[in-house]
PDB file of C-alpha atoms in Angstrom:
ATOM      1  CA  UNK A   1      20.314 -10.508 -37.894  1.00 63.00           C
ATOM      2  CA  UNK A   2      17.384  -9.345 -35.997  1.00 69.00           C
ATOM      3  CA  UNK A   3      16.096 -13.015 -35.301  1.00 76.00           C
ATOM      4  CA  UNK A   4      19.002 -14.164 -34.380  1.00 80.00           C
ATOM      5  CA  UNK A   5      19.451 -11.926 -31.213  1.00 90.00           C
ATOM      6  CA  UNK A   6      15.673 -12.014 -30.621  1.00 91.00           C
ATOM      7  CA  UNK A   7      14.870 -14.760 -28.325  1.00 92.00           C
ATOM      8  CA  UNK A   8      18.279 -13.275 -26.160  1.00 94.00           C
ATOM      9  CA  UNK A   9      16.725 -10.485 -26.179  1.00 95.00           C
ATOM     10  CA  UNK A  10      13.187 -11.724 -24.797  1.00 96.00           C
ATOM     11  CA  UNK A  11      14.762 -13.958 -22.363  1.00 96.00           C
ATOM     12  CA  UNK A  12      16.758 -10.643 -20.827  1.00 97.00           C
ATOM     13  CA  UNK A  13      13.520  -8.673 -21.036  1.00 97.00           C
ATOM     14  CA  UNK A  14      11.541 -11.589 -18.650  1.00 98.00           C
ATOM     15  CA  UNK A  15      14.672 -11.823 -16.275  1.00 98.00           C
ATOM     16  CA  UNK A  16      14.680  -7.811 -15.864  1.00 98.00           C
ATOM     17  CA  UNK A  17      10.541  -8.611 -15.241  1.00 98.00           C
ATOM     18  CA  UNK A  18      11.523 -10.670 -12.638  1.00 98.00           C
ATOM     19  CA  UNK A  19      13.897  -9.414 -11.319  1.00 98.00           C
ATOM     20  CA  UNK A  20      11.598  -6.096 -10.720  1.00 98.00           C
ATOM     21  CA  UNK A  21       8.600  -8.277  -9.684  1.00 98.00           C
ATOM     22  CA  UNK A  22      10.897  -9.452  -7.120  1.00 98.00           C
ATOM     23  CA  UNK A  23      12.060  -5.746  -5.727  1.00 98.00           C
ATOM     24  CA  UNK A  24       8.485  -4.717  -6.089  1.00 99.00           C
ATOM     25  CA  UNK A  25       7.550  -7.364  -3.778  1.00 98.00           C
ATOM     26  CA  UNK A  26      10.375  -7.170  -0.950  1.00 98.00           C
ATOM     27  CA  UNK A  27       9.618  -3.386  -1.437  1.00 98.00           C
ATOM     28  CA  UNK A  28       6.089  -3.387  -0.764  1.00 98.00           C
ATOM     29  CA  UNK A  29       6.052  -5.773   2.054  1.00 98.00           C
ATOM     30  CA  UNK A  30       9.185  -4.100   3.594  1.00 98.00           C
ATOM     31  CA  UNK A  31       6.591  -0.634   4.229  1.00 98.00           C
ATOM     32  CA  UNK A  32       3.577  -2.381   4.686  1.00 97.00           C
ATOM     33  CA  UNK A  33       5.824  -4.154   7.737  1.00 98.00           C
ATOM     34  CA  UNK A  34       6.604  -0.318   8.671  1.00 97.00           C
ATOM     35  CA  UNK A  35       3.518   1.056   8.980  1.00 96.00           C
ATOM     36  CA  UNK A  36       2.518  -1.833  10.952  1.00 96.00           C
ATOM     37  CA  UNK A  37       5.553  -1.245  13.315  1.00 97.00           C
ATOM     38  CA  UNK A  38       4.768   2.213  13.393  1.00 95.00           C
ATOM     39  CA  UNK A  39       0.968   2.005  14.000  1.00 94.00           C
ATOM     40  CA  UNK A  40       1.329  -0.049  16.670  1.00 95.00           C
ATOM     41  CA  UNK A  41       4.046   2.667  18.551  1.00 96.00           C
ATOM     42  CA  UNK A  42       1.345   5.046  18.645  1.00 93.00           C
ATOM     43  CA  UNK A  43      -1.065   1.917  20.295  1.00 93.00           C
ATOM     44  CA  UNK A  44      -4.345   3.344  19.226  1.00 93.00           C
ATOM     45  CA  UNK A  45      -6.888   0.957  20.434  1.00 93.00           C
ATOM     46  CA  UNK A  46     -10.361   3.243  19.281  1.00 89.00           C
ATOM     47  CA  UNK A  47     -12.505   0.614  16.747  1.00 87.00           C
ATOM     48  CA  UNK A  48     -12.080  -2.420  18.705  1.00 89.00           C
ATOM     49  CA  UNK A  49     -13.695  -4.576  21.095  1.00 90.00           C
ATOM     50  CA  UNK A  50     -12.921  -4.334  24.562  1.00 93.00           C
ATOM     51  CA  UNK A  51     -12.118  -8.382  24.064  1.00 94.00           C
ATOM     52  CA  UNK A  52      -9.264  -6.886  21.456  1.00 92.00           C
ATOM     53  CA  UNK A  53      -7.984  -4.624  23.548  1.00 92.00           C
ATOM     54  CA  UNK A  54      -8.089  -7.050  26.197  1.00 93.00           C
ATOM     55  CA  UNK A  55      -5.848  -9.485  24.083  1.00 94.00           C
ATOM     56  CA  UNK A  56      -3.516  -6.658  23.166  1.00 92.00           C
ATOM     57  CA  UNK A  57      -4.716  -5.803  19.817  1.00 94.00           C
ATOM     58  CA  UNK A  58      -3.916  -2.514  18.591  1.00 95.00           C
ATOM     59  CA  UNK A  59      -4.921  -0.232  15.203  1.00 95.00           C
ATOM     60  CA  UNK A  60      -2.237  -2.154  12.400  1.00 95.00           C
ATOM     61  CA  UNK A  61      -4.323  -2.833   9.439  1.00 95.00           C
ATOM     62  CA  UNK A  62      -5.966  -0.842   6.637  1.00 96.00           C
ATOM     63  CA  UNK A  63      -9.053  -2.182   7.566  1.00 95.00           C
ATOM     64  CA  UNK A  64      -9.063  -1.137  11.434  1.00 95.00           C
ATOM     65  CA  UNK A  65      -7.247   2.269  10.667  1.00 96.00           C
ATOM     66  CA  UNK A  66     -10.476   3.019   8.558  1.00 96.00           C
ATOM     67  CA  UNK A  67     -12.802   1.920  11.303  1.00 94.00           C
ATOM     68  CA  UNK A  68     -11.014   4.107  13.696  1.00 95.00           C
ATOM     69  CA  UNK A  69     -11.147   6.921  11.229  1.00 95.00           C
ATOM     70  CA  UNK A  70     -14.621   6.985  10.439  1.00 96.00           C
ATOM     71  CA  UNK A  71     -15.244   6.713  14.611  1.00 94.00           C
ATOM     72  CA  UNK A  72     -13.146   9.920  15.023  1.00 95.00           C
ATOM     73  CA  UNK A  73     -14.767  11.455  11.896  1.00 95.00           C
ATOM     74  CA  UNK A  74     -17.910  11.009  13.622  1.00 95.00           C
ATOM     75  CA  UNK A  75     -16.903  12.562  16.944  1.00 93.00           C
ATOM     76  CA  UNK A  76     -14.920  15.413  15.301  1.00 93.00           C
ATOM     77  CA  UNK A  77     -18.217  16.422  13.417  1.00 94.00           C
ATOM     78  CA  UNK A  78     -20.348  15.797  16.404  1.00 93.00           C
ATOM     79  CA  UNK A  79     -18.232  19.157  17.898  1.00 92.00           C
ATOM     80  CA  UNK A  80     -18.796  20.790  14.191  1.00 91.00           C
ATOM     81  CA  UNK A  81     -19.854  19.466  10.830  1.00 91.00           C
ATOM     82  CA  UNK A  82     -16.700  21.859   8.987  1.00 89.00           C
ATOM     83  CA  UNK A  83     -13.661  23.443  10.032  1.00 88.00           C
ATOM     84  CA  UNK A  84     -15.596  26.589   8.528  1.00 88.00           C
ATOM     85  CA  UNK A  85     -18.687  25.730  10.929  1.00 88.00           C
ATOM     86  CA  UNK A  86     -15.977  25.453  13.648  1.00 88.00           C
ATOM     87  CA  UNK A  87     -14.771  28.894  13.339  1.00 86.00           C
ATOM     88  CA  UNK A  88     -17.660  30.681  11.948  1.00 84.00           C
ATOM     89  CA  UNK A  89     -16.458  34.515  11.541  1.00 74.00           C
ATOM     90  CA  UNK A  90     -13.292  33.915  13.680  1.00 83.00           C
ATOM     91  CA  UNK A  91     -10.046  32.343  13.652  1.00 87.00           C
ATOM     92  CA  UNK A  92      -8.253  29.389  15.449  1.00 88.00           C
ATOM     93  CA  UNK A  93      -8.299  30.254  18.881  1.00 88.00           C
ATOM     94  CA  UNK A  94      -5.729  27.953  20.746  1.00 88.00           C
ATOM     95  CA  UNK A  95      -7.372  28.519  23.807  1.00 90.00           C
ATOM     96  CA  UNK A  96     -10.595  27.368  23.169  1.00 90.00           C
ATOM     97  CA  UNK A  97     -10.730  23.552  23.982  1.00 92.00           C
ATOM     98  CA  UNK A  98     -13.167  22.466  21.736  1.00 90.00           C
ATOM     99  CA  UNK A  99     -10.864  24.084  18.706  1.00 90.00           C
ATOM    100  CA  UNK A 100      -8.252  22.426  20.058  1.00 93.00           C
ATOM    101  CA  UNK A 101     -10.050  18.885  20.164  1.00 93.00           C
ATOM    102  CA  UNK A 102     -11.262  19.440  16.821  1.00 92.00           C
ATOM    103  CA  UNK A 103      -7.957  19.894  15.606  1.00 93.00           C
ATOM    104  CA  UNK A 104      -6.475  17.428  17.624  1.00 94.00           C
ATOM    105  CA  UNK A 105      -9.210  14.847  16.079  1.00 94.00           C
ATOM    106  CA  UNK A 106      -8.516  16.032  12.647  1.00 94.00           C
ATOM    107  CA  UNK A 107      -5.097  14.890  12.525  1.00 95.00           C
ATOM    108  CA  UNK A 108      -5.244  12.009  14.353  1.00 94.00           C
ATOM    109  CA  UNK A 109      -7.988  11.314  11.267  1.00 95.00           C
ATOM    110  CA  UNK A 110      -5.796  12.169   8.832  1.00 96.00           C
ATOM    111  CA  UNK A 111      -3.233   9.687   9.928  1.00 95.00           C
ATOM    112  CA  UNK A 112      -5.428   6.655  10.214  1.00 96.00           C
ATOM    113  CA  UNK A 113      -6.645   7.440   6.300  1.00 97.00           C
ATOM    114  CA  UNK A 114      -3.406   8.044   5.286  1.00 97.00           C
ATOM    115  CA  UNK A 115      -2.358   4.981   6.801  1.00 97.00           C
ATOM    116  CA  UNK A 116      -5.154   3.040   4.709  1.00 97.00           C
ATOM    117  CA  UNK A 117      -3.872   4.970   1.326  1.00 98.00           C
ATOM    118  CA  UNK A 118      -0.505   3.675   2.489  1.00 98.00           C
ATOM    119  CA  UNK A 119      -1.360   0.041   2.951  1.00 98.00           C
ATOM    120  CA  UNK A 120      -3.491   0.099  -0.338  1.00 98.00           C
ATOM    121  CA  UNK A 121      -0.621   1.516  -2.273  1.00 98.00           C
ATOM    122  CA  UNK A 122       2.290  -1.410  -0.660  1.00 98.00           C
ATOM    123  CA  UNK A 123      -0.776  -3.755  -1.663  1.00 98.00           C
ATOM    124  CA  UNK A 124      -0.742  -2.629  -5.145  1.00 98.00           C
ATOM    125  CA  UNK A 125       2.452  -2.665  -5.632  1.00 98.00           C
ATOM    126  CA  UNK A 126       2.957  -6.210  -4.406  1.00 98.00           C
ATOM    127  CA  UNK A 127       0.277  -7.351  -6.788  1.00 99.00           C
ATOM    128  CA  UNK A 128       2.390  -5.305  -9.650  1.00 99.00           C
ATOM    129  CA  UNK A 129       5.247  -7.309  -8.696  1.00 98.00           C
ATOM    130  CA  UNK A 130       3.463 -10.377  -8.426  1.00 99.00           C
ATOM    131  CA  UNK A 131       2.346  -9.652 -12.542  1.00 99.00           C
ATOM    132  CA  UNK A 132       5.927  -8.742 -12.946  1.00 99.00           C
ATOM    133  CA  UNK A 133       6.950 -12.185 -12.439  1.00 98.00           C
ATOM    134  CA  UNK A 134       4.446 -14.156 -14.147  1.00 98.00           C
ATOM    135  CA  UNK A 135       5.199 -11.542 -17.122  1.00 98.00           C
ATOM    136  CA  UNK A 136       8.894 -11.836 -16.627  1.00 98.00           C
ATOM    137  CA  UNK A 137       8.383 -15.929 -16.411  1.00 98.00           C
ATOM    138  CA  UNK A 138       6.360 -15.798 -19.491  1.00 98.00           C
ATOM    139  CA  UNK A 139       8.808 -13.970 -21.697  1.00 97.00           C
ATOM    140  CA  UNK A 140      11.727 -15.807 -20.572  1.00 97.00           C
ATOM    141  CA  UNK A 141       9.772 -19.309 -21.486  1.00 97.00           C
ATOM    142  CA  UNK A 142       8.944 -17.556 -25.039  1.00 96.00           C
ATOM    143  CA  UNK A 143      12.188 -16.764 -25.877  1.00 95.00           C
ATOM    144  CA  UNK A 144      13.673 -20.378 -24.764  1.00 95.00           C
ATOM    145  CA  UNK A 145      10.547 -21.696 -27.277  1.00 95.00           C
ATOM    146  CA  UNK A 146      11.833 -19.200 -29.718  1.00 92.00           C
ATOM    147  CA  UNK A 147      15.169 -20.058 -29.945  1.00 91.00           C
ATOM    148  CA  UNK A 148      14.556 -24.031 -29.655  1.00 92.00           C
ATOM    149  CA  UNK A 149      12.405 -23.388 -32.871  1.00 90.00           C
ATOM    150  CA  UNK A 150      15.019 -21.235 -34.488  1.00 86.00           C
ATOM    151  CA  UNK A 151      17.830 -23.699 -33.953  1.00 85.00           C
ATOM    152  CA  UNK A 152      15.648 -26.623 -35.080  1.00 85.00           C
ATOM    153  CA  UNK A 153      14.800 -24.737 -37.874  1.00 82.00           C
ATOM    154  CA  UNK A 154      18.476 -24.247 -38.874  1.00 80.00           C
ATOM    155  CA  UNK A 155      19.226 -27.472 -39.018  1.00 81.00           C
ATOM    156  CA  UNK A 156      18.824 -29.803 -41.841  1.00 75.00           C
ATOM    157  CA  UNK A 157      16.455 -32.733 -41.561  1.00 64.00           C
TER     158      UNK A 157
END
């Protein structure tokens, strides 16, 4: 009874693959498009060549959002190494300017490295859906090879 509904079954199994290879895809590109979009709204230019700049290039990609953050890293530590360091025995003082960069710095760091998380995560799960499909394609061939064999082995010679 089993075999009989088997190769139905695999065939529905690799067209739910790719049909969620597919979603994973349009899914992942759709918020790697809108962090792009919304990366280049805040038109951070720090990382690239004045030539870049020149040309209108702006901070969109993983790759430049890392640059920038390691620049601004670099800066933020040149005022103090920690936050700890910054304050010594204190606390925030909002009217000391170089608190204020630092903390200015430190989340303007935080959203370039979150923005390189993000694009390695809509990345990874465009390559999921990517094995999705080839999975889903796979099964759905196995199960048409399946149930070609079954019929042919059904019938008499």
């Amino acid at each position: 009874m089993l075999s009989r509904y088997l190769p139905i079954l695999v065939i529905a199994l690799g067209i739910a693959s790719l049909a969620m290879g597919i979603g994973f895809i349009v899914e992942g590109k759709a918020k790697s498009d809108l962090l792009t979009d919304a990366m280049r709204e805040e038109q951070i230019t720090l990382g690239l060549t004045q030539e870049q700049i020149d040309q209108g290039s702006l901070v969109d990609t993983a790759g430049e959002a890392e640059k920038a953050g390691d620049t601004i890293r670099e800066h933020r530590r040149s005022i103090a190494p920690t936050y700890g360091d910054l304050l010594g025995d204190g606390r925030f003082d909002p009217e000391n300017p170089a608190h204020v960069t630092y903390m200015q710095a430190l989340n303007l760091e935080t959203y370039l490295y979150f923005a390189v998380a993000s694009f390695g995560l809509t990345t990874a799960v465009q390559v999921t859906g990517i094995v999705m499909i080839i999975t889903g394609i796979a099964l759905a061939a196995i199960g048409v090879v399946v149930m070609r064999l079954r019929k042919a082995a059904s019938q008499p010679c």
